[in-house]
């Protein structure tokens, strides 16, 4: 009796935002857009593509984290590189490594926060406060607070006064930046992230290592909820 032929593997559902991302990069390539050129505003682009603003926004964030576009507050979305191939593969490769990045961040930054609470100086606190103020100002102006977020975590790392941990954080800096962009693009995430930063800063200011570690863990858990890891609805 002959064996029943094995069926091919299950089809991987294509997320709508991935399709939109491919359409956008194809349009960029076909129209000869160069780095620095702006693409149409989100409302107009969503209408042209026949998708919701939420789906378009997710597609643009995905393109931003793989380096195709950059979203600049007050200047719209600009092309950073022309790329028309393997877009979905690049997006999924990014999504696949997010959990490992998050685990690494949690392990390193919770320890860094504890050390910062034990070792911080007045100068360290001043840098942390400046980063918080910069992030708040950007958010109040309508931005996402990406630069202020990066400055805050850098200031906390400096306050830990551990050269080796600082080097390790620097090694994964580009990967963290990818997840930072994705996280801060979520609705209401910038303000929630800023609140988490303030809790971390207060624990460091009060020289409470355990509280600082717990606050950092809670913060990393919050910012780890990113849209690229969510499965699309069943069709």
Coordinates of N, CA and C in Angstrom, one line a residue, residues 13-222:
X13 N 0.5 33.4 6.7 CA -0.4 34.5 6.3 C 0.4 35.8 6.2
X14 N 0.2 36.5 5.1 CA 0.9 37.8 4.9 C 0.1 38.8 5.6
X15 N 0.7 39.6 6.5 CA 0.1 40.6 7.2 C -0.2 41.8 6.3
X16 N -1.3 42.5 6.5 CA -1.7 43.6 5.6 C -0.6 44.7 5.6
X17 N -0.1 45.0 6.7 CA 0.9 46.0 6.8 C 2.2 45.7 6.0
X18 N 2.5 44.3 5.9 CA 3.6 43.9 5.2 C 3.4 44.1 3.7
X19 N 2.2 43.9 3.2 CA 1.8 44.1 1.8 C 1.9 45.6 1.5
X20 N 1.4 46.4 2.5 CA 1.5 47.9 2.3 C 2.9 48.3 2.2
X21 N 3.8 47.8 3.1 CA 5.2 48.2 3.1 C 5.9 47.8 1.8
X22 N 5.5 46.7 1.2 CA 6.0 46.3 -0.1 C 5.6 47.3 -1.2
X23 N 4.3 47.7 -1.1 CA 3.7 48.6 -2.1 C 4.5 50.0 -2.0
X24 N 4.7 50.4 -0.8 CA 5.4 51.7 -0.7 C 6.8 51.7 -1.2
X25 N 7.5 50.6 -0.9 CA 8.9 50.5 -1.4 C 8.9 50.4 -2.9
X26 N 8.0 49.7 -3.5 CA 7.9 49.6 -4.9 C 7.6 50.9 -5.5
X27 N 6.7 51.7 -4.9 CA 6.4 53.0 -5.4 C 7.6 53.9 -5.3
X28 N 8.4 53.8 -4.2 CA 9.6 54.6 -4.1 C 10.6 54.3 -5.2
X29 N 10.8 53.0 -5.5 CA 11.7 52.6 -6.5 C 11.3 53.0 -7.9
X30 N 10.0 52.8 -8.2 CA 9.5 53.1 -9.5 C 9.5 54.6 -9.8
X31 N 9.4 55.4 -8.8 CA 9.3 56.8 -9.0 C 10.7 57.5 -8.8
X32 N 11.7 56.6 -8.6 CA 13.1 57.2 -8.5 C 13.3 58.1 -7.3
X33 N 12.6 57.9 -6.2 CA 12.9 58.7 -5.0 C 14.3 58.4 -4.5
X34 N 14.9 59.4 -4.0 CA 16.3 59.3 -3.4 C 16.2 59.6 -2.0
X35 N 17.3 59.2 -1.2 CA 17.4 59.6 0.2 C 17.2 61.1 0.4
X36 N 16.3 61.4 1.3 CA 16.0 62.8 1.6 C 14.7 63.3 1.0
X37 N 14.2 62.5 0.0 CA 12.9 62.9 -0.6 C 11.8 62.5 0.3
X38 N 10.7 63.3 0.3 CA 9.6 63.0 1.2 C 8.5 62.2 0.4
X39 N 7.8 61.4 1.2 CA 6.7 60.7 0.6 C 5.4 61.4 1.0
X40 N 4.3 61.1 0.4 CA 3.1 61.8 0.7 C 2.7 61.7 2.2
X41 N 1.9 62.6 2.7 CA 1.4 62.6 4.1 C 0.6 61.3 4.3
X42 N 0.6 60.8 5.6 CA -0.1 59.6 5.9 C -1.6 59.5 5.4
X43 N -2.3 60.6 5.6 CA -3.7 60.6 5.2 C -3.9 60.4 3.7
X44 N -3.1 61.1 3.0 CA -3.1 60.9 1.5 C -2.7 59.6 1.1
X45 N -1.6 59.1 1.7 CA -1.1 57.8 1.3 C -2.1 56.6 1.6
X46 N -2.7 56.8 2.8 CA -3.7 55.7 3.2 C -4.9 55.7 2.2
X47 N -5.3 56.9 1.7 CA -6.4 57.0 0.8 C -6.0 56.4 -0.6
X48 N -4.8 56.6 -1.0 CA -4.3 56.1 -2.3 C -4.2 54.6 -2.2
X49 N -3.8 54.0 -1.1 CA -3.6 52.6 -1.0 C -4.9 51.9 -0.5
X50 N -5.9 52.6 -0.1 CA -7.1 52.0 0.3 C -7.0 51.3 1.6
X51 N -6.2 51.8 2.6 CA -6.1 51.1 3.8 C -6.3 52.1 5.0
X52 N -6.5 51.6 6.2 CA -6.7 52.5 7.3 C -5.4 53.2 7.7
X53 N -5.5 54.3 8.4 CA -4.3 55.1 8.9 C -3.5 54.2 9.8
X54 N -4.2 53.3 10.6 CA -3.5 52.5 11.6 C -2.6 51.5 10.8
X55 N -3.1 50.9 9.7 CA -2.3 49.9 9.0 C -1.2 50.6 8.3
X56 N -1.4 51.8 7.7 CA -0.4 52.5 7.1 C 0.7 52.9 8.0
X57 N 0.3 53.3 9.2 CA 1.3 53.7 10.2 C 2.2 52.5 10.6
X58 N 1.6 51.4 10.8 CA 2.4 50.2 11.1 C 3.3 49.8 10.0
X59 N 2.9 50.0 8.7 CA 3.8 49.7 7.6 C 5.0 50.7 7.6
X60 N 4.7 52.0 7.9 CA 5.8 52.9 7.9 C 6.8 52.7 9.0
X61 N 6.2 52.3 10.2 CA 7.1 52.0 11.3 C 8.0 50.8 11.0
X62 N 7.4 49.8 10.3 CA 8.2 48.6 9.9 C 9.3 49.0 8.9
X63 N 9.0 49.9 8.0 CA 10.0 50.4 7.1 C 11.1 51.2 7.8
X64 N 10.6 51.9 8.8 CA 11.6 52.8 9.5 C 12.6 51.9 10.3
X65 N 12.2 50.8 10.9 CA 13.1 50.0 11.7 C 14.1 49.2 10.8
X66 N 13.7 49.0 9.6 CA 14.7 48.3 8.7 C 15.4 49.4 7.8
X67 N 15.2 50.7 8.1 CA 16.1 51.7 7.5 C 15.6 52.2 6.1
X68 N 14.4 52.0 5.7 CA 14.0 52.4 4.4 C 13.5 53.9 4.5
X69 N 12.8 54.3 5.5 CA 12.4 55.6 5.7 C 12.7 56.1 7.1
X70 N 12.5 57.4 7.3 CA 12.7 58.0 8.6 C 11.5 59.0 8.9
X71 N 10.9 58.9 10.0 CA 9.8 59.8 10.4 C 10.4 60.9 11.2
X72 N 10.4 62.1 10.6 CA 10.9 63.3 11.3 C 9.8 64.3 11.7
X73 N 9.8 64.5 13.0 CA 8.8 65.4 13.5 C 8.9 66.8 12.9
X74 N 7.7 67.2 12.3 CA 7.7 68.5 11.6 C 8.1 68.5 10.2
X75 N 8.6 67.4 9.7 CA 9.1 67.3 8.3 C 8.5 66.1 7.6
X76 N 7.7 65.3 8.2 CA 7.0 64.2 7.6 C 8.0 63.0 7.5
X77 N 7.6 62.1 6.5 CA 8.4 60.8 6.3 C 9.3 61.0 5.1
X78 N 10.5 60.7 5.3 CA 11.5 60.9 4.2 C 12.2 59.5 3.9
X79 N 12.6 59.4 2.6 CA 13.3 58.2 2.2 C 14.7 58.2 2.7
X80 N 15.2 57.1 3.3 CA 16.6 57.0 3.7 C 17.4 56.1 2.8
X81 N 16.7 55.2 2.2 CA 17.4 54.3 1.2 C 16.4 53.7 0.2
X82 N 16.8 53.5 -1.0 CA 15.9 52.9 -2.0 C 16.1 51.4 -1.9
X83 N 15.0 50.7 -1.7 CA 15.1 49.2 -1.5 C 13.8 48.6 -2.0
X84 N 13.9 47.7 -2.9 CA 12.6 47.2 -3.5 C 12.5 45.7 -3.4
X85 N 13.5 45.0 -2.8 CA 13.5 43.6 -2.7 C 13.6 43.1 -1.3
X86 N 13.0 41.9 -1.0 CA 13.1 41.2 0.3 C 12.6 42.1 1.4
X87 N 11.6 42.9 1.2 CA 11.1 43.8 2.3 C 10.5 43.0 3.4
X88 N 9.6 42.1 3.0 CA 8.9 41.3 4.0 C 9.9 40.4 4.8
X89 N 10.9 39.9 4.1 CA 11.9 39.1 4.8 C 12.6 39.9 5.8
X90 N 13.0 41.1 5.5 CA 13.7 42.0 6.4 C 12.8 42.4 7.6
X91 N 11.5 42.7 7.3 CA 10.6 43.0 8.4 C 10.5 41.8 9.4
X92 N 10.3 40.6 8.8 CA 10.1 39.4 9.7 C 11.4 39.0 10.4
X93 N 12.6 39.3 9.8 CA 13.8 39.0 10.5 C 13.9 39.9 11.7
X94 N 13.5 41.2 11.5 CA 13.5 42.1 12.7 C 12.6 41.6 13.7
X95 N 11.4 41.2 13.4 CA 10.4 40.8 14.3 C 10.9 39.5 15.1
X96 N 11.5 38.6 14.3 CA 12.0 37.4 14.9 C 13.0 37.6 16.0
X97 N 13.9 38.7 15.9 CA 14.9 38.9 16.9 C 14.5 39.8 18.0
X98 N 13.3 40.4 18.0 CA 12.8 41.2 19.0 C 12.8 40.5 20.4
X99 N 12.2 39.3 20.5 CA 12.2 38.6 21.8 C 13.6 38.5 22.5
X100 N 14.6 38.1 21.6 CA 15.9 38.0 22.2 C 16.5 39.3 22.6
X101 N 16.2 40.4 21.9 CA 16.7 41.7 22.3 C 16.0 42.1 23.6
X102 N 14.7 41.8 23.7 CA 14.0 42.2 24.9 C 14.6 41.4 26.1
X103 N 14.9 40.1 26.0 CA 15.4 39.4 27.1 C 16.8 39.9 27.5
X104 N 17.6 40.3 26.5 CA 18.9 40.9 26.8 C 18.8 42.2 27.5
X105 N 17.9 43.0 27.0 CA 17.7 44.4 27.6 C 17.3 44.2 29.1
X106 N 16.3 43.3 29.3 CA 15.8 43.1 30.7 C 17.0 42.6 31.6
X107 N 17.8 41.7 31.1 CA 18.9 41.2 32.0 C 19.9 42.3 32.3
X108 N 20.3 43.1 31.3 CA 21.3 44.1 31.5 C 20.8 45.3 32.2
X109 N 19.6 45.8 31.7 CA 19.2 47.1 32.2 C 18.6 47.0 33.6
X110 N 18.1 45.9 34.0 CA 17.6 45.8 35.4 C 18.8 45.9 36.4
X111 N 19.9 45.2 36.0 CA 21.1 45.3 36.8 C 21.7 46.7 36.8
X112 N 21.7 47.3 35.6 CA 22.3 48.7 35.5 C 21.5 49.6 36.3
X113 N 20.2 49.5 36.4 CA 19.3 50.4 37.2 C 19.7 50.3 38.7
X114 N 19.9 49.0 39.1 CA 20.2 48.8 40.5 C 21.5 49.4 40.8
X115 N 22.5 49.2 40.0 CA 23.8 49.8 40.2 C 23.8 51.3 40.2
X116 N 23.0 51.9 39.3 CA 22.8 53.3 39.2 C 22.3 53.9 40.5
X117 N 21.3 53.2 41.1 CA 20.8 53.6 42.4 C 21.8 53.6 43.5
X118 N 22.7 52.7 43.4 CA 23.7 52.5 44.5 C 24.9 53.5 44.2
X119 N 25.2 53.8 43.0 CA 26.4 54.5 42.7 C 26.3 55.9 42.1
X120 N 25.0 56.4 41.8 CA 24.8 57.6 41.1 C 25.4 58.8 41.9
X121 N 25.8 59.8 41.1 CA 26.3 61.1 41.6 C 25.3 62.2 41.3
X122 N 25.6 63.3 41.8 CA 24.7 64.5 41.5 C 24.7 64.8 40.0
X123 N 25.9 64.6 39.4 CA 26.1 64.9 38.0 C 25.2 63.9 37.2
X124 N 25.2 62.6 37.6 CA 24.4 61.6 37.0 C 22.9 61.9 37.0
X125 N 22.5 62.4 38.2 CA 21.1 62.7 38.3 C 20.7 63.9 37.4
X126 N 21.6 64.8 37.3 CA 21.4 66.0 36.4 C 21.2 65.5 35.0
X127 N 22.0 64.6 34.5 CA 21.9 64.1 33.1 C 20.6 63.3 33.0
X128 N 20.2 62.5 34.0 CA 18.9 61.8 33.9 C 17.8 62.8 33.8
X129 N 17.8 63.8 34.6 CA 16.7 64.8 34.6 C 16.7 65.6 33.3
X130 N 17.8 65.9 32.7 CA 17.9 66.6 31.4 C 17.2 65.7 30.3
X131 N 17.5 64.4 30.4 CA 16.9 63.5 29.4 C 15.4 63.4 29.6
X132 N 14.9 63.4 30.8 CA 13.5 63.3 31.0 C 12.8 64.6 30.5
X133 N 13.5 65.7 30.7 CA 12.9 67.0 30.3 C 12.9 67.1 28.8
X134 N 13.9 66.5 28.1 CA 14.0 66.6 26.7 C 12.9 65.7 26.1
X135 N 12.7 64.5 26.7 CA 11.7 63.6 26.2 C 10.3 64.2 26.4
X136 N 10.1 64.8 27.5 CA 8.8 65.4 27.8 C 8.5 66.5 26.8
X137 N 9.5 67.4 26.5 CA 9.3 68.5 25.6 C 9.0 68.0 24.2
X138 N 9.6 66.9 23.8 CA 9.4 66.4 22.4 C 8.0 65.8 22.3
X139 N 7.6 65.1 23.4 CA 6.2 64.5 23.4 C 5.2 65.6 23.4
X140 N 5.4 66.7 24.2 CA 4.4 67.8 24.3 C 4.3 68.5 22.9
X141 N 5.4 68.5 22.1 CA 5.4 69.1 20.8 C 4.8 68.2 19.7
X142 N 4.4 67.0 20.1 CA 3.8 66.1 19.1 C 4.7 65.0 18.6
X143 N 6.0 65.0 19.2 CA 6.9 63.9 18.8 C 6.8 62.6 19.5
X144 N 7.6 61.7 19.3 CA 7.6 60.4 19.9 C 8.5 60.3 21.1
X145 N 9.5 61.2 21.2 CA 10.4 61.2 22.3 C 11.5 60.2 22.2
X146 N 11.8 59.8 20.9 CA 12.8 58.8 20.7 C 14.2 59.2 21.2
X147 N 14.6 60.4 20.8 CA 16.0 60.9 21.2 C 16.1 61.0 22.8
X148 N 15.0 61.5 23.4 CA 15.0 61.7 24.9 C 15.0 60.3 25.5
X149 N 14.3 59.3 24.9 CA 14.3 58.0 25.5 C 15.8 57.4 25.4
X150 N 16.4 57.6 24.3 CA 17.8 57.1 24.2 C 18.7 57.8 25.2
X151 N 18.6 59.1 25.3 CA 19.4 59.8 26.3 C 19.2 59.4 27.7
X152 N 17.9 59.1 28.0 CA 17.6 58.6 29.4 C 18.3 57.3 29.7
X153 N 18.2 56.3 28.8 CA 18.8 55.0 29.1 C 20.3 55.1 29.1
X154 N 20.8 56.0 28.2 CA 22.3 56.2 28.3 C 22.7 56.9 29.6
X155 N 21.9 57.8 30.1 CA 22.3 58.4 31.4 C 22.2 57.5 32.5
X156 N 21.3 56.6 32.5 CA 21.2 55.6 33.6 C 22.4 54.6 33.5
X157 N 22.7 54.2 32.3 CA 23.9 53.3 32.1 C 25.1 54.0 32.6
X158 N 25.3 55.3 32.3 CA 26.5 56.0 32.8 C 26.5 56.1 34.3
X159 N 25.3 56.2 34.9 CA 25.2 56.3 36.4 C 25.6 55.0 37.1
X160 N 25.5 53.9 36.3 CA 25.9 52.6 36.9 C 27.4 52.5 37.1
X161 N 28.2 53.3 36.4 CA 29.6 53.3 36.6 C 30.2 51.9 36.4
X162 N 29.8 51.2 35.3 CA 30.3 49.9 35.0 C 30.8 49.9 33.6
X163 N 32.0 49.9 33.3 CA 32.6 50.0 32.0 C 32.1 48.9 31.1
X164 N 32.2 47.7 31.7 CA 31.8 46.5 30.9 C 30.3 46.5 30.5
X165 N 29.5 46.8 31.5 CA 28.0 46.8 31.2 C 27.7 47.9 30.1
X166 N 28.4 49.0 30.2 CA 28.3 50.1 29.2 C 28.7 49.6 27.8
X167 N 29.8 48.8 27.8 CA 30.2 48.3 26.5 C 29.2 47.3 25.9
X168 N 28.6 46.5 26.8 CA 27.6 45.5 26.3 C 26.4 46.3 25.8
X169 N 26.0 47.3 26.5 CA 24.8 48.1 26.0 C 25.1 48.7 24.7
X170 N 26.3 49.2 24.5 CA 26.7 49.8 23.3 C 26.7 48.8 22.1
X171 N 27.1 47.5 22.4 CA 27.1 46.5 21.4 C 25.7 46.2 20.8
X172 N 24.7 46.3 21.7 CA 23.3 46.1 21.2 C 22.5 47.3 21.0
X173 N 23.2 48.5 20.9 CA 22.6 49.8 20.8 C 21.7 49.9 19.5
X174 N 22.2 49.4 18.4 CA 21.4 49.5 17.2 C 20.2 48.7 17.2
X175 N 20.3 47.5 17.8 CA 19.1 46.6 17.9 C 18.1 47.2 18.9
X176 N 18.6 47.8 20.0 CA 17.6 48.5 20.9 C 16.9 49.7 20.2
X177 N 17.7 50.4 19.4 CA 17.1 51.5 18.6 C 15.9 51.1 17.8
X178 N 16.1 49.9 17.1 CA 15.0 49.4 16.3 C 13.7 49.2 17.1
X179 N 13.9 48.5 18.3 CA 12.7 48.3 19.1 C 12.2 49.6 19.8
X180 N 13.1 50.5 20.0 CA 12.7 51.8 20.6 C 11.7 52.5 19.6
X181 N 12.1 52.6 18.3 CA 11.3 53.2 17.3 C 9.9 52.5 17.3
X182 N 9.9 51.2 17.2 CA 8.7 50.4 17.1 C 7.8 50.7 18.3
X183 N 8.4 50.6 19.5 CA 7.6 50.8 20.7 C 7.0 52.2 20.8
X184 N 7.8 53.2 20.6 CA 7.3 54.6 20.8 C 6.4 55.0 19.7
X185 N 6.2 54.2 18.7 CA 5.2 54.5 17.6 C 3.8 53.9 18.0
X186 N 3.7 53.2 19.1 CA 2.4 52.6 19.5 C 1.6 53.8 20.1
X187 N 0.2 53.7 19.9 CA -0.6 54.8 20.5 C -0.4 54.9 22.0
X188 N -0.3 56.2 22.4 CA -0.1 56.5 23.8 C 1.1 56.0 24.5
X189 N 2.0 55.3 23.7 CA 3.2 54.7 24.3 C 4.2 55.7 24.8
X190 N 4.5 56.8 24.1 CA 5.5 57.8 24.6 C 5.2 58.3 26.0
X191 N 4.0 58.6 26.3 CA 3.7 59.1 27.6 C 3.8 58.0 28.7
X192 N 3.4 56.8 28.3 CA 3.5 55.7 29.3 C 5.0 55.4 29.5
X193 N 5.8 55.5 28.5 CA 7.2 55.2 28.6 C 7.9 56.3 29.5
X194 N 7.5 57.5 29.3 CA 8.0 58.6 30.1 C 7.6 58.4 31.6
X195 N 6.4 58.0 31.8 CA 6.0 57.7 33.2 C 6.9 56.6 33.8
X196 N 7.2 55.6 33.0 CA 8.1 54.5 33.5 C 9.5 55.0 33.8
X197 N 10.0 56.0 32.9 CA 11.3 56.6 33.2 C 11.3 57.3 34.5
X198 N 10.3 58.0 34.7 CA 10.2 58.8 36.0 C 10.2 57.9 37.2
X199 N 9.6 56.8 37.1 CA 9.6 55.8 38.2 C 11.0 55.3 38.5
X200 N 11.7 55.0 37.4 CA 13.1 54.5 37.5 C 14.0 55.6 38.1
X201 N 13.8 56.9 37.6 CA 14.6 58.0 38.0 C 14.4 58.2 39.5
X202 N 13.2 58.1 40.0 CA 12.9 58.4 41.4 C 13.6 57.4 42.3
X203 N 13.5 56.1 41.8 CA 14.2 55.0 42.6 C 15.7 55.2 42.7
X204 N 16.3 55.7 41.5 CA 17.7 56.0 41.5 C 18.0 57.1 42.4
X205 N 17.2 58.2 42.3 CA 17.4 59.4 43.1 C 17.4 59.0 44.6
X206 N 16.4 58.1 45.0 CA 16.3 57.7 46.4 C 17.2 56.7 46.8
X207 N 18.1 56.2 45.9 CA 19.1 55.2 46.2 C 18.5 53.9 46.7
X208 N 17.5 53.4 45.9 CA 16.9 52.2 46.2 C 17.1 51.2 45.1
X209 N 18.2 50.4 45.2 CA 18.5 49.5 44.1 C 17.4 48.5 43.7
X210 N 16.8 47.9 44.7 CA 15.8 46.9 44.4 C 14.6 47.6 43.7
X211 N 14.2 48.8 44.1 CA 13.1 49.5 43.5 C 13.4 49.9 42.1
X212 N 14.7 50.3 41.9 CA 15.1 50.7 40.6 C 15.1 49.6 39.6
X213 N 15.6 48.4 40.1 CA 15.6 47.2 39.2 C 14.1 46.8 38.9
X214 N 13.2 46.9 39.8 CA 11.8 46.5 39.6 C 11.2 47.5 38.6
X215 N 11.5 48.8 38.8 CA 10.9 49.8 37.9 C 11.4 49.6 36.5
X216 N 12.7 49.3 36.3 CA 13.2 49.1 35.0 C 12.6 47.8 34.4
X217 N 12.5 46.7 35.1 CA 11.9 45.5 34.6 C 10.4 45.8 34.1
X218 N 9.7 46.6 34.9 CA 8.3 46.9 34.5 C 8.3 47.7 33.2
X219 N 9.3 48.6 33.1 CA 9.4 49.5 32.0 C 9.7 48.7 30.7
X220 N 10.7 47.8 30.8 CA 11.1 47.0 29.7 C 9.9 46.1 29.2
X221 N 9.2 45.6 30.2 CA 8.0 44.7 29.9 C 7.0 45.5 29.1
X222 N 6.8 46.8 29.6 CA 5.8 47.6 28.9 C 6.2 47.9 27.4

